[in-house]
Amino acid sequence: MSNDRAAELPSPEVLWHRAATLAAWGTEQVLPEHNYAVDSVGVRSEDVGNGWWALSWVEGGRAVMYGLDNDYSDTISLSPPLDLLAGGPAWLPWPWLERLITTEVVGFVYWWDGGAWAHAPYPPEAHDDGVGSIVPVDDDPVEQVCAALVDDGADPARVADSRAAHGRAAAASFADRPVLPAGQGEPSDRRVPCDLPEQHAAVLAAGMRGAAERDRAEPPGGAAQRERLVEWVRDHGVPEEGRTVLAAAFVDSRDPHYGQGQDGFQDVLRRRLFGEVLELLTAVREAEADQESGRWLYMRVTVTEDGSTVERAYDCLPHWWPATRSLVAALPGTVRAEMAARAPAWRPEWAALADEGICRDGAPAALCRVDALPPFVRPKRPGR
C-alpha cells in the first residue's frame, strides 16, 4: 500500500547516493556525525541513540528500505505484533528479510518496485513508523557533516572538494553495489516476532476469536451454585437496557503475567473481581468441571424480569466478549494451564497459540495482519 510517508521519500537511487557519499567519506576520516557504511547487503546508517535505517537493492532494479526510530516507531509495540511484510510482492527477498526482522528490532520495511515506495497496511493507532524522522528526504546529513567539519576548523574549500570527490566515488561505485536475489513468493509458514506478553495475548485472542465452540451437554452439577450466582447478578450486576449482566473471564494463579498468585476472575475491562462474586464464580466453575472436557474460560450471566441466561465459553473467545485490541482478552498462561488439564481430544486447534514458544519462535503471520484484527475500540466503562 502507498501512503503519504511513501510519497515523500526520495527514490532509492537518491537515497543511495547520499548515504554512499558519506560511507565513502567515512572510510577516509572519522566524520563528526551521520555514520554510514556499505556492506555485503547494502548501505546502512547508525544514528547513535536515535535509531538506524538501511537500503538494499534487489534484482530487477528494485529495493527494500528498513530501519527503526527509537522514539517514533509506534509499529514495534502494537498488539498483536504488526506484520511489516504483509502484502509484500513475490520478489521480496523473503528469507533474508525474515532473518533480519527476527534478529533486529525493525520498525518499518518499505519496498520499491521501480516506480514507487509501498509498505504493509498499518492500523489507525500506528501514527508513526519512524521513517519521517530517521530517513532523510534531502541533503541535510551531508550538509550537516560539512558544517560540523568547518566548525571543527577544517578549510571550507577542502571540505567542499572532499564532498565532491566522495560524491563522485559513490556514483562510480553504483554499478558494483551489492544486489540481493529476488524472492520466489511469500513463504506459507512465515512467523512474526512476538516479544511482549500483551502481544502474545492478542495473538491468542485473534486465534480464539475465529474458533467455534464444541458441543457440550449442560453441566450435570452446579445447579445450586448457579442459582446463588444468578441472585447475586440480579442484585449487583451491571445494568444494561432492562437487564443486569455479569461477564467474567477466569484467571489461573499459575499465569506468570496475570495470575497474581491466586485463581480469580476479571471483567471485560480487565478488572479483578473480589469478594462474594469471586467465591460464587469459583463455586460454579468447580461444580461444573469435567475431568475430560475441562472447565469454561468465560461466563456471562444475564438476568431479566422474565428469567436468566447463563452462557459459557470453553473453546473460543465468545462473541459477547469485547472484540478490541485495546484490552487483553485472552491470557496465554491461563489458557495453557486449562488446555494441559483437558484430555487431548478436547483441546482446540488453536491451543498451540497459548504455548510459551510463541514468544521465542514468533506468531503466525496470518494473525498479525490488519485485516485479521478486531477494531481498536476501548469498551465503555460499565455503569453501576
Tab-separated table of C-alpha atoms in Angstrom:
chain	number	residue	atom	x	y	z
A	1	MET	CA	0.000	0.000	0.000
A	2	SER	CA	1.163	3.527	-0.724
A	3	ASN	CA	0.623	6.460	1.583
A	4	ASP	CA	1.902	9.955	2.342
A	5	ARG	CA	5.044	8.648	4.015
A	6	ALA	CA	5.924	6.647	0.935
A	7	ALA	CA	5.143	9.537	-1.420
A	8	GLU	CA	7.543	11.854	0.431
A	9	LEU	CA	10.517	9.511	0.188
A	10	PRO	CA	13.172	10.065	-2.474
A	11	SER	CA	13.901	7.285	-4.920
A	12	PRO	CA	16.357	4.592	-3.779
A	13	GLU	CA	18.946	5.968	-6.238
A	14	VAL	CA	18.883	9.346	-4.467
A	15	LEU	CA	18.948	7.796	-1.001
A	16	TRP	CA	21.791	5.506	-2.016
A	17	HIS	CA	23.923	8.285	-3.455
A	18	ARG	CA	23.657	10.435	-0.312
A	19	ALA	CA	24.341	7.552	2.050
A	20	ALA	CA	27.129	6.086	-0.099
A	21	THR	CA	28.791	9.508	-0.291
A	22	LEU	CA	29.014	9.655	3.479
A	23	ALA	CA	30.077	5.998	3.644
A	24	ALA	CA	32.953	6.681	1.222
A	25	TRP	CA	33.903	9.829	3.117
A	26	GLY	CA	33.838	7.903	6.398
A	27	THR	CA	36.477	5.457	5.146
A	28	GLU	CA	38.885	8.387	4.781
A	29	GLN	CA	38.286	10.084	8.122
A	30	VAL	CA	36.077	9.908	11.176
A	31	LEU	CA	33.050	12.065	10.476
A	32	PRO	CA	31.592	14.144	13.304
A	33	GLU	CA	28.078	12.743	12.719
A	34	HIS	CA	25.993	10.580	10.382
A	35	ASN	CA	27.894	7.319	10.219
A	36	TYR	CA	27.214	5.195	7.142
A	37	ALA	CA	28.789	2.032	5.788
A	38	VAL	CA	28.350	-0.116	2.694
A	39	ASP	CA	28.491	-3.846	3.367
A	40	SER	CA	27.579	-7.047	1.551
A	41	VAL	CA	23.819	-6.350	1.638
A	42	GLY	CA	23.596	-2.581	1.133
A	43	VAL	CA	24.188	0.737	2.831
A	44	ARG	CA	23.322	1.358	6.471
A	45	SER	CA	23.257	4.350	8.783
A	46	GLU	CA	23.833	4.393	12.505
A	47	ASP	CA	22.277	7.472	14.070
A	48	VAL	CA	23.621	6.795	17.557
A	49	GLY	CA	20.886	6.984	20.176
A	50	ASN	CA	18.121	7.662	17.660
A	51	GLY	CA	17.970	4.541	15.537
A	52	TRP	CA	19.087	3.420	12.093
A	53	TRP	CA	17.965	2.859	8.525
A	54	ALA	CA	19.328	0.798	5.666
A	55	LEU	CA	18.789	0.265	1.961
A	56	SER	CA	19.320	-2.912	-0.043
A	57	TRP	CA	18.953	-3.440	-3.765
A	58	VAL	CA	17.062	-6.408	-5.174
A	59	GLU	CA	17.363	-7.939	-8.634
A	60	GLY	CA	15.408	-6.149	-11.329
A	61	GLY	CA	16.131	-2.561	-10.242
A	62	ARG	CA	14.061	-2.950	-7.096
A	63	ALA	CA	14.920	-2.104	-3.494
A	64	VAL	CA	13.940	-2.522	0.140
A	65	MET	CA	14.432	0.052	2.875
A	66	TYR	CA	14.114	-0.810	6.547
A	67	GLY	CA	15.037	0.542	9.949
A	68	LEU	CA	13.909	1.858	13.324
A	69	ASP	CA	13.449	5.167	15.071
A	70	ASN	CA	13.908	4.526	18.784
A	71	ASP	CA	11.448	7.267	19.727
A	72	TYR	CA	8.853	7.331	16.959
A	73	SER	CA	8.388	3.824	15.553
A	74	ASP	CA	4.927	3.089	17.002
A	75	THR	CA	4.819	-0.080	14.937
A	76	ILE	CA	7.038	-2.105	17.297
A	77	SER	CA	4.675	-2.186	20.284
A	78	LEU	CA	1.314	-2.958	18.664
A	79	SER	CA	-0.778	-5.881	19.844
A	80	PRO	CA	-0.927	-8.263	18.059
A	81	PRO	CA	2.526	-7.554	16.630
A	82	LEU	CA	2.344	-5.906	13.225
A	83	ASP	CA	3.373	-7.958	10.206
A	84	LEU	CA	5.670	-5.494	8.410
A	85	LEU	CA	5.771	-7.720	5.321
A	86	ALA	CA	2.012	-8.184	4.878
A	87	GLY	CA	1.031	-7.698	1.253
A	88	GLY	CA	4.631	-7.683	0.082
A	89	PRO	CA	5.324	-8.604	-3.548
A	90	ALA	CA	6.645	-12.004	-4.541
A	91	TRP	CA	10.062	-10.565	-5.484
A	92	LEU	CA	10.916	-9.503	-1.920
A	93	PRO	CA	13.933	-11.378	-0.523
A	94	TRP	CA	11.622	-13.111	1.944
A	95	PRO	CA	14.033	-15.437	3.808
A	96	TRP	CA	16.600	-12.661	4.190
A	97	LEU	CA	14.007	-10.170	5.474
A	98	GLU	CA	12.601	-12.742	7.883
A	99	ARG	CA	16.051	-13.297	9.379
A	100	LEU	CA	16.573	-9.543	9.640
A	101	ILE	CA	13.276	-8.937	11.441
A	102	THR	CA	13.912	-11.805	13.837
A	103	THR	CA	17.429	-10.756	14.776
A	104	GLU	CA	16.907	-6.980	14.983
A	105	VAL	CA	14.137	-4.690	16.173
A	106	VAL	CA	12.693	-3.246	12.958
A	107	GLY	CA	10.063	-0.504	12.888
A	108	PHE	CA	9.438	-0.224	9.147
A	109	VAL	CA	10.016	-2.032	5.861
A	110	TYR	CA	9.361	-0.300	2.525
A	111	TRP	CA	9.733	-1.811	-0.927
A	112	TRP	CA	10.415	-0.098	-4.255
A	113	ASP	CA	9.078	-1.790	-7.379
A	114	GLY	CA	10.883	0.515	-9.790
A	115	GLY	CA	8.369	3.339	-9.625
A	116	ALA	CA	7.047	3.892	-6.078
A	117	TRP	CA	7.572	3.022	-2.431
A	118	ALA	CA	4.988	0.936	-0.556
A	119	HIS	CA	4.671	-0.849	2.771
A	120	ALA	CA	2.339	-3.136	4.702
A	121	PRO	CA	-1.022	-1.726	5.833
A	122	TYR	CA	-0.922	-0.100	9.260
A	123	PRO	CA	-3.742	0.054	11.834
A	124	PRO	CA	-5.027	3.536	12.783
A	125	GLU	CA	-3.187	3.556	16.113
A	126	ALA	CA	0.185	3.311	14.325
A	127	HIS	CA	0.541	7.062	13.992
A	128	ASP	CA	4.216	6.949	13.003
A	129	ASP	CA	6.586	4.261	11.813
A	130	GLY	CA	9.723	6.398	12.231
A	131	VAL	CA	10.550	6.865	8.560
A	132	GLY	CA	9.917	10.604	8.593
A	133	SER	CA	12.326	11.218	11.442
A	134	ILE	CA	15.151	8.767	10.657
A	135	VAL	CA	15.315	8.664	6.837
A	136	PRO	CA	16.482	11.960	5.272
A	137	VAL	CA	14.377	13.333	2.423
A	138	ASP	CA	17.027	15.879	1.381
A	139	ASP	CA	20.764	16.543	1.601
A	140	ASP	CA	20.661	17.506	5.274
A	141	PRO	CA	23.005	14.716	6.509
A	142	VAL	CA	25.708	15.721	4.007
A	143	GLU	CA	25.215	19.408	4.755
A	144	GLN	CA	25.446	18.758	8.490
A	145	VAL	CA	28.709	16.838	8.086
A	146	CYS	CA	30.184	19.674	6.033
A	147	ALA	CA	29.072	22.294	8.575
A	148	ALA	CA	30.414	20.263	11.507
A	149	LEU	CA	33.808	19.803	9.837
A	150	VAL	CA	34.065	23.541	9.171
A	151	ASP	CA	33.054	24.280	12.764
A	152	ASP	CA	35.884	21.984	13.869
A	153	GLY	CA	38.354	24.092	11.936
A	154	ALA	CA	38.501	22.431	8.518
A	155	ASP	CA	39.022	24.653	5.487
A	156	PRO	CA	35.616	25.135	3.763
A	157	ALA	CA	37.146	24.754	0.298
A	158	ARG	CA	38.798	21.457	1.230
A	159	VAL	CA	35.514	20.251	2.744
A	160	ALA	CA	33.686	21.136	-0.482
A	161	ASP	CA	36.348	19.307	-2.520
A	162	SER	CA	36.053	16.227	-0.297
A	163	ARG	CA	32.287	16.265	-0.621
A	164	ALA	CA	32.505	16.400	-4.409
A	165	ALA	CA	35.194	13.715	-4.593
A	166	HIS	CA	33.299	11.261	-2.419
A	167	GLY	CA	30.094	12.017	-4.275
A	168	ARG	CA	31.864	11.008	-7.493
A	169	ALA	CA	33.223	7.889	-5.788
A	170	ALA	CA	29.714	6.953	-4.681
A	171	ALA	CA	28.381	7.440	-8.205
A	172	ALA	CA	31.237	5.415	-9.718
A	173	SER	CA	30.641	2.519	-7.323
A	174	PHE	CA	26.924	2.324	-8.111
A	175	ALA	CA	27.446	-0.334	-10.770
A	176	ASP	CA	29.216	-2.535	-8.202
A	177	ARG	CA	26.629	-2.107	-5.464
A	178	PRO	CA	25.530	-5.324	-3.720
A	179	VAL	CA	22.265	-6.769	-5.055
A	180	LEU	CA	20.135	-9.320	-3.223
A	181	PRO	CA	18.499	-12.115	-5.225
A	182	ALA	CA	14.762	-11.697	-5.782
A	183	GLY	CA	12.429	-13.936	-3.831
A	184	GLN	CA	10.126	-16.573	-5.220
A	185	GLY	CA	6.989	-15.673	-3.269
A	186	GLU	CA	5.886	-15.399	0.341
A	187	PRO	CA	6.594	-18.495	2.491
A	188	SER	CA	3.399	-20.115	3.742
A	189	ASP	CA	4.705	-20.709	7.277
A	190	ARG	CA	6.041	-17.224	7.931
A	191	ARG	CA	6.241	-16.011	11.551
A	192	VAL	CA	6.236	-12.533	13.084
A	193	PRO	CA	8.269	-11.660	16.213
A	194	CYS	CA	6.029	-11.636	19.288
A	195	ASP	CA	8.108	-10.424	22.220
A	196	LEU	CA	5.708	-8.730	24.645
A	197	PRO	CA	3.199	-10.532	26.914
A	198	GLU	CA	0.349	-8.370	25.654
A	199	GLN	CA	1.325	-9.168	22.050
A	200	HIS	CA	1.196	-12.877	22.795
A	201	ALA	CA	-2.184	-12.423	24.470
A	202	ALA	CA	-3.525	-10.549	21.444
A	203	VAL	CA	-2.303	-13.251	19.037
A	204	LEU	CA	-4.036	-15.881	21.156
A	205	ALA	CA	-7.223	-13.805	21.206
A	206	ALA	CA	-7.125	-13.491	17.411
A	207	GLY	CA	-6.891	-17.269	17.080
A	208	MET	CA	-9.622	-17.899	19.645
A	209	ARG	CA	-11.952	-15.309	18.130
A	210	GLY	CA	-12.309	-17.246	14.898
A	211	ALA	CA	-12.890	-20.617	16.579
A	212	ALA	CA	-16.151	-22.454	17.187
A	213	GLU	CA	-17.461	-23.777	20.486
A	214	ARG	CA	-17.633	-27.577	20.798
A	215	ASP	CA	-20.988	-29.184	21.512
A	216	ARG	CA	-21.329	-29.905	25.207
A	217	ALA	CA	-24.218	-31.071	27.320
A	218	GLU	CA	-25.440	-28.800	30.088
A	219	PRO	CA	-23.189	-29.429	33.122
A	220	PRO	CA	-24.890	-32.054	35.317
A	221	GLY	CA	-23.780	-30.416	38.557
A	222	GLY	CA	-23.744	-26.935	39.987
A	223	ALA	CA	-27.443	-26.043	39.919
A	224	ALA	CA	-27.431	-24.661	43.453
A	225	GLN	CA	-24.243	-22.702	42.862
A	226	ARG	CA	-25.605	-21.228	39.635
A	227	GLU	CA	-28.802	-20.125	41.377
A	228	ARG	CA	-26.828	-18.241	44.010
A	229	LEU	CA	-24.741	-16.573	41.289
A	230	VAL	CA	-27.881	-15.572	39.372
A	231	GLU	CA	-29.313	-13.960	42.519
A	232	TRP	CA	-26.102	-12.019	43.026
A	233	VAL	CA	-26.236	-10.768	39.426
A	234	ARG	CA	-29.893	-9.804	39.868
A	235	ASP	CA	-28.886	-7.553	42.777
A	236	HIS	CA	-25.388	-6.408	41.794
A	237	GLY	CA	-24.878	-6.988	38.045
A	238	VAL	CA	-24.151	-4.247	35.531
A	239	PRO	CA	-27.398	-2.593	34.337
A	240	GLU	CA	-27.838	-2.892	30.555
A	241	GLU	CA	-31.152	-1.884	28.967
A	242	GLY	CA	-33.609	-3.568	31.302
A	243	ARG	CA	-31.319	-6.358	32.405
A	244	THR	CA	-28.343	-6.943	34.676
A	245	VAL	CA	-25.236	-8.677	33.405
A	246	LEU	CA	-22.068	-10.230	34.746
A	247	ALA	CA	-19.328	-11.191	32.268
A	248	ALA	CA	-16.203	-12.806	33.700
A	249	ALA	CA	-13.025	-14.462	32.432
A	250	PHE	CA	-11.102	-16.981	34.522
A	251	VAL	CA	-7.513	-16.200	35.586
A	252	ASP	CA	-5.267	-19.073	36.678
A	253	SER	CA	-2.974	-18.458	39.655
A	254	ARG	CA	-0.103	-20.017	37.657
A	255	ASP	CA	-0.377	-17.481	34.849
A	256	PRO	CA	3.035	-15.745	35.002
A	257	HIS	CA	1.746	-12.362	33.830
A	258	TYR	CA	-1.814	-12.197	35.117
A	259	GLY	CA	-2.227	-14.798	37.886
A	260	GLN	CA	-1.300	-12.614	40.877
A	261	GLY	CA	-0.700	-15.744	42.938
A	262	GLN	CA	-4.303	-16.907	43.177
A	263	ASP	CA	-7.098	-18.124	40.940
A	264	GLY	CA	-9.574	-15.410	40.112
A	265	PHE	CA	-11.753	-13.698	37.517
A	266	GLN	CA	-11.714	-10.409	35.656
A	267	ASP	CA	-14.383	-8.352	33.922
A	268	VAL	CA	-14.366	-7.003	30.374
A	269	LEU	CA	-12.158	-4.081	31.436
A	270	ARG	CA	-9.568	-6.457	32.945
A	271	ARG	CA	-10.515	-5.522	36.494
A	272	ARG	CA	-10.163	-8.320	39.014
A	273	LEU	CA	-13.347	-9.437	40.772
A	274	PHE	CA	-13.227	-9.895	44.519
A	275	GLY	CA	-15.404	-10.738	47.481
A	276	GLU	CA	-18.657	-12.632	47.208
A	277	VAL	CA	-18.783	-12.713	43.408
A	278	LEU	CA	-15.319	-14.304	43.311
A	279	GLU	CA	-16.492	-17.048	45.664
A	280	LEU	CA	-19.677	-17.613	43.653
A	281	LEU	CA	-17.913	-17.819	40.289
A	282	THR	CA	-15.306	-20.194	41.723
A	283	ALA	CA	-18.017	-22.446	43.145
A	284	VAL	CA	-19.862	-22.581	39.815
A	285	ARG	CA	-16.747	-23.292	37.793
A	286	GLU	CA	-15.635	-26.098	40.086
A	287	ALA	CA	-19.098	-27.636	40.312
A	288	GLU	CA	-19.399	-27.683	36.506
A	289	ALA	CA	-15.887	-29.054	35.883
A	290	ASP	CA	-15.460	-32.182	33.801
A	291	GLN	CA	-12.338	-34.325	34.030
A	292	GLU	CA	-12.170	-34.886	30.265
A	293	SER	CA	-13.556	-31.730	28.673
A	294	GLY	CA	-12.268	-29.284	31.278
A	295	ARG	CA	-13.633	-26.032	32.636
A	296	TRP	CA	-15.027	-22.933	30.992
A	297	LEU	CA	-12.818	-19.900	30.440
A	298	TYR	CA	-15.545	-17.249	30.060
A	299	MET	CA	-19.012	-16.903	31.545
A	300	ARG	CA	-21.829	-14.419	31.069
A	301	VAL	CA	-24.918	-14.329	33.288
A	302	THR	CA	-27.849	-12.197	32.117
A	303	VAL	CA	-30.860	-11.592	34.349
A	304	THR	CA	-34.135	-10.033	33.173
A	305	GLU	CA	-37.610	-9.804	34.657
A	306	ASP	CA	-38.511	-12.970	32.755
A	307	GLY	CA	-35.621	-15.129	33.903
A	308	SER	CA	-31.911	-15.663	33.467
A	309	THR	CA	-29.405	-16.972	30.946
A	310	VAL	CA	-26.005	-18.498	31.693
A	311	GLU	CA	-23.548	-18.638	28.786
A	312	ARG	CA	-20.136	-20.302	28.850
A	313	ALA	CA	-17.165	-20.422	26.506
A	314	TYR	CA	-14.721	-23.316	26.742
A	315	ASP	CA	-13.170	-23.359	23.260
A	316	CYS	CA	-13.260	-19.827	21.856
A	317	LEU	CA	-13.302	-16.136	22.667
A	318	PRO	CA	-17.068	-15.626	22.641
A	319	HIS	CA	-18.855	-13.029	20.540
A	320	TRP	CA	-20.122	-11.307	23.688
A	321	TRP	CA	-16.605	-10.569	24.943
A	322	PRO	CA	-15.356	-7.192	23.595
A	323	ALA	CA	-13.585	-7.563	20.242
A	324	THR	CA	-10.957	-4.884	20.666
A	325	ARG	CA	-7.191	-4.546	20.543
A	326	SER	CA	-7.378	-2.060	23.417
A	327	LEU	CA	-7.547	-4.675	26.178
A	328	VAL	CA	-6.107	-8.106	26.825
A	329	ALA	CA	-8.941	-10.553	26.190
A	330	ALA	CA	-7.146	-13.914	26.348
A	331	LEU	CA	-4.495	-14.912	28.894
A	332	PRO	CA	-1.878	-17.320	27.485
A	333	GLY	CA	-0.747	-18.746	30.835
A	334	THR	CA	-4.331	-19.325	31.956
A	335	VAL	CA	-5.357	-20.921	28.677
A	336	ARG	CA	-2.186	-23.043	28.614
A	337	ALA	CA	-2.928	-24.453	32.074
A	338	GLU	CA	-6.542	-25.185	31.145
A	339	MET	CA	-5.572	-26.998	27.936
A	340	ALA	CA	-2.978	-29.094	29.768
A	341	ALA	CA	-5.687	-30.253	32.208
A	342	ARG	CA	-8.033	-31.454	29.441
A	343	ALA	CA	-7.983	-34.691	27.525
A	344	PRO	CA	-6.163	-34.175	24.182
A	345	ALA	CA	-9.380	-34.727	22.222
A	346	TRP	CA	-10.874	-31.645	23.895
A	347	ARG	CA	-8.070	-29.258	23.028
A	348	PRO	CA	-8.995	-26.862	20.180
A	349	GLU	CA	-6.778	-26.465	17.114
A	350	TRP	CA	-5.670	-23.028	18.300
A	351	ALA	CA	-4.366	-24.377	21.648
A	352	ALA	CA	-0.744	-24.205	20.470
A	353	LEU	CA	-1.071	-20.406	20.299
A	354	ALA	CA	-1.003	-20.361	24.107
A	355	ASP	CA	2.435	-22.019	24.209
A	356	GLU	CA	5.351	-20.029	25.602
A	357	GLY	CA	7.243	-20.837	22.394
A	358	ILE	CA	5.235	-18.165	20.554
A	359	CYS	CA	7.378	-15.507	22.240
A	360	ARG	CA	10.501	-17.371	21.148
A	361	ASP	CA	9.551	-18.531	17.658
A	362	GLY	CA	7.083	-15.823	16.627
A	363	ALA	CA	3.385	-15.776	15.826
A	364	PRO	CA	1.716	-16.945	12.592
A	365	ALA	CA	1.794	-14.018	10.169
A	366	ALA	CA	-1.877	-14.518	9.266
A	367	LEU	CA	-2.868	-13.432	12.788
A	368	CYS	CA	-0.780	-10.238	12.600
A	369	ARG	CA	-2.329	-8.603	9.532
A	370	VAL	CA	-4.508	-5.533	9.879
A	371	ASP	CA	-7.409	-7.160	8.032
A	372	ALA	CA	-7.392	-10.043	10.517
A	373	LEU	CA	-7.620	-7.832	13.600
A	374	PRO	CA	-10.622	-6.617	15.567
A	375	PRO	CA	-11.176	-2.851	15.750
A	376	PHE	CA	-9.291	-0.652	18.179
A	377	VAL	CA	-12.219	0.473	20.353
A	378	ARG	CA	-11.995	0.977	24.090
A	379	PRO	CA	-15.075	-0.522	25.735
A	380	LYS	CA	-17.293	1.834	27.690
A	381	ARG	CA	-16.863	1.610	31.418
A	382	PRO	CA	-19.924	-0.220	32.750
A	383	GLY	CA	-22.304	1.827	34.873
A	384	ARG	CA	-23.358	0.745	38.315
